[in-house]
Amino acid sequence: RWATVVWCVAVAAIVLARAIAGSRIRTVPLTRMALTVLLLYVASMFAGSRIAESHALQWARSQGIETEDAIASPLPARVLERDVVIVARDRYYFVEASVLSAEGVQPTNASMPRLDRADPLISAALAASEVRGFRTWLRLPSARTERRPGGHRVILYDVRYARVDGRERGIGRAVVD
C-alpha cells in the first residue's frame, strides 16, 4: 500500500517539476540522480534477497531440514520481506523471510516434492511438445499426477511461480493429458 503512495508522489513530483520549470530543468544532473537511485535500489534488492535466503536456510536447519539451496523473490510492495523457496534433497519448502531478522521466517505453503524424472508418466509429460517452452525456463520443477478416465493427467510446476494450495494458481504451471 505504501509503495503505491511513494510511486504516485514520485510521478507527481516529476510532473510538477516539468510544469514549473519546463525546459529549464537540467536533465544531466537529474539523470545522474535517477541512475544513482536505481543502482542503489537494485543493489539493496540483491543484498536483501541474499540475507533473506540465509535467514531461511538457518530456519530450515533448525527444523531438521537438510537443505541444498534457497531462492528468494521480492514480494510486491514489501521491500523488507522475501518469498523464499528452500530446496531440500527431495522437497521444496516455502517461507516468507524478513531481511531484518532471522526470527521473521514464517512457513507459507505446504511443501512440494521435487520432480521425479524416473517416473515414466512425468518423463513423457516433459517430452510432450506442448510444454517445450515451459521446459525452457523450468528451474525448480515439481509435478503431480492424476488418474483420469482413459489415462492420466500430469501437472507440471515451477514452484517459483506456482504452488499447490487448493487454488491451482500461478503462471508456472503446465497440464499434460
PDB file of N, CA, C and O in Angstrom, residues 7-8 20 22 31 34 78 116 121-122 165:
ATOM      1  N   TRP A   7       5.153   5.725  -5.261  1.00  0.00           N
ATOM      2  CA  TRP A   7       5.195   5.855  -6.711  1.00  0.00           C
ATOM      3  C   TRP A   7       4.360   7.038  -7.187  1.00  0.00           C
ATOM      4  O   TRP A   7       4.786   7.796  -8.063  1.00  0.00           O
ATOM      5  N   CYS A   8       3.197   7.207  -6.613  1.00  0.00           N
ATOM      6  CA  CYS A   8       2.329   8.327  -7.016  1.00  0.00           C
ATOM      7  C   CYS A   8       2.978   9.669  -6.685  1.00  0.00           C
ATOM      8  O   CYS A   8       2.933  10.606  -7.486  1.00  0.00           O
ATOM      9  N   ILE A  20       6.514  23.373 -13.658  1.00  0.00           N
ATOM     10  CA  ILE A  20       7.037  24.627 -13.101  1.00  0.00           C
ATOM     11  C   ILE A  20       8.258  25.109 -13.879  1.00  0.00           C
ATOM     12  O   ILE A  20       8.326  26.256 -14.297  1.00  0.00           O
ATOM     13  N   GLY A  22       9.609  23.620 -16.692  1.00  0.00           N
ATOM     14  CA  GLY A  22       9.548  23.426 -18.145  1.00  0.00           C
ATOM     15  C   GLY A  22      10.862  22.921 -18.699  1.00  0.00           C
ATOM     16  O   GLY A  22      11.454  21.989 -18.184  1.00  0.00           O
ATOM     17  N   THR A  31      19.272  13.043 -14.416  1.00  0.00           N
ATOM     18  CA  THR A  31      19.501  11.689 -14.912  1.00  0.00           C
ATOM     19  C   THR A  31      20.505  10.956 -14.042  1.00  0.00           C
ATOM     20  O   THR A  31      20.315   9.786 -13.714  1.00  0.00           O
ATOM     21  N   ALA A  34      18.783   9.978 -10.824  1.00  0.00           N
ATOM     22  CA  ALA A  34      17.861   8.864 -11.039  1.00  0.00           C
ATOM     23  C   ALA A  34      18.620   7.553 -11.231  1.00  0.00           C
ATOM     24  O   ALA A  34      18.223   6.512 -10.695  1.00  0.00           O
ATOM     25  N   ARG A  78       6.481  -5.055  -0.476  1.00  0.00           N
ATOM     26  CA  ARG A  78       7.015  -5.423   0.846  1.00  0.00           C
ATOM     27  C   ARG A  78       8.523  -5.593   0.689  1.00  0.00           C
ATOM     28  O   ARG A  78       9.028  -6.704   0.645  1.00  0.00           O
ATOM     29  N   ASP A 116      10.306 -36.071  -9.982  1.00  0.00           N
ATOM     30  CA  ASP A 116      10.820 -37.433 -10.083  1.00  0.00           C
ATOM     31  C   ASP A 116      10.955 -37.777 -11.559  1.00  0.00           C
ATOM     32  O   ASP A 116      10.010 -38.236 -12.197  1.00  0.00           O
ATOM     33  N   LEU A 121       5.464 -41.466 -16.372  1.00  0.00           N
ATOM     34  CA  LEU A 121       4.413 -40.501 -16.711  1.00  0.00           C
ATOM     35  C   LEU A 121       4.975 -39.085 -16.763  1.00  0.00           C
ATOM     36  O   LEU A 121       4.667 -38.307 -17.670  1.00  0.00           O
ATOM     37  N   ILE A 122       5.792 -38.758 -15.781  1.00  0.00           N
ATOM     38  CA  ILE A 122       6.383 -37.409 -15.724  1.00  0.00           C
ATOM     39  C   ILE A 122       7.371 -37.221 -16.864  1.00  0.00           C
ATOM     40  O   ILE A 122       7.396 -36.169 -17.510  1.00  0.00           O
ATOM     41  N   ASP A 165      -2.046 -25.054  -3.519  1.00  0.00           N
ATOM     42  CA  ASP A 165      -2.670 -24.578  -2.280  1.00  0.00           C
ATOM     43  C   ASP A 165      -4.184 -24.604  -2.374  1.00  0.00           C
ATOM     44  O   ASP A 165      -4.874 -23.882  -1.687  1.00  0.00           O
TER      45      ASP A 165
END
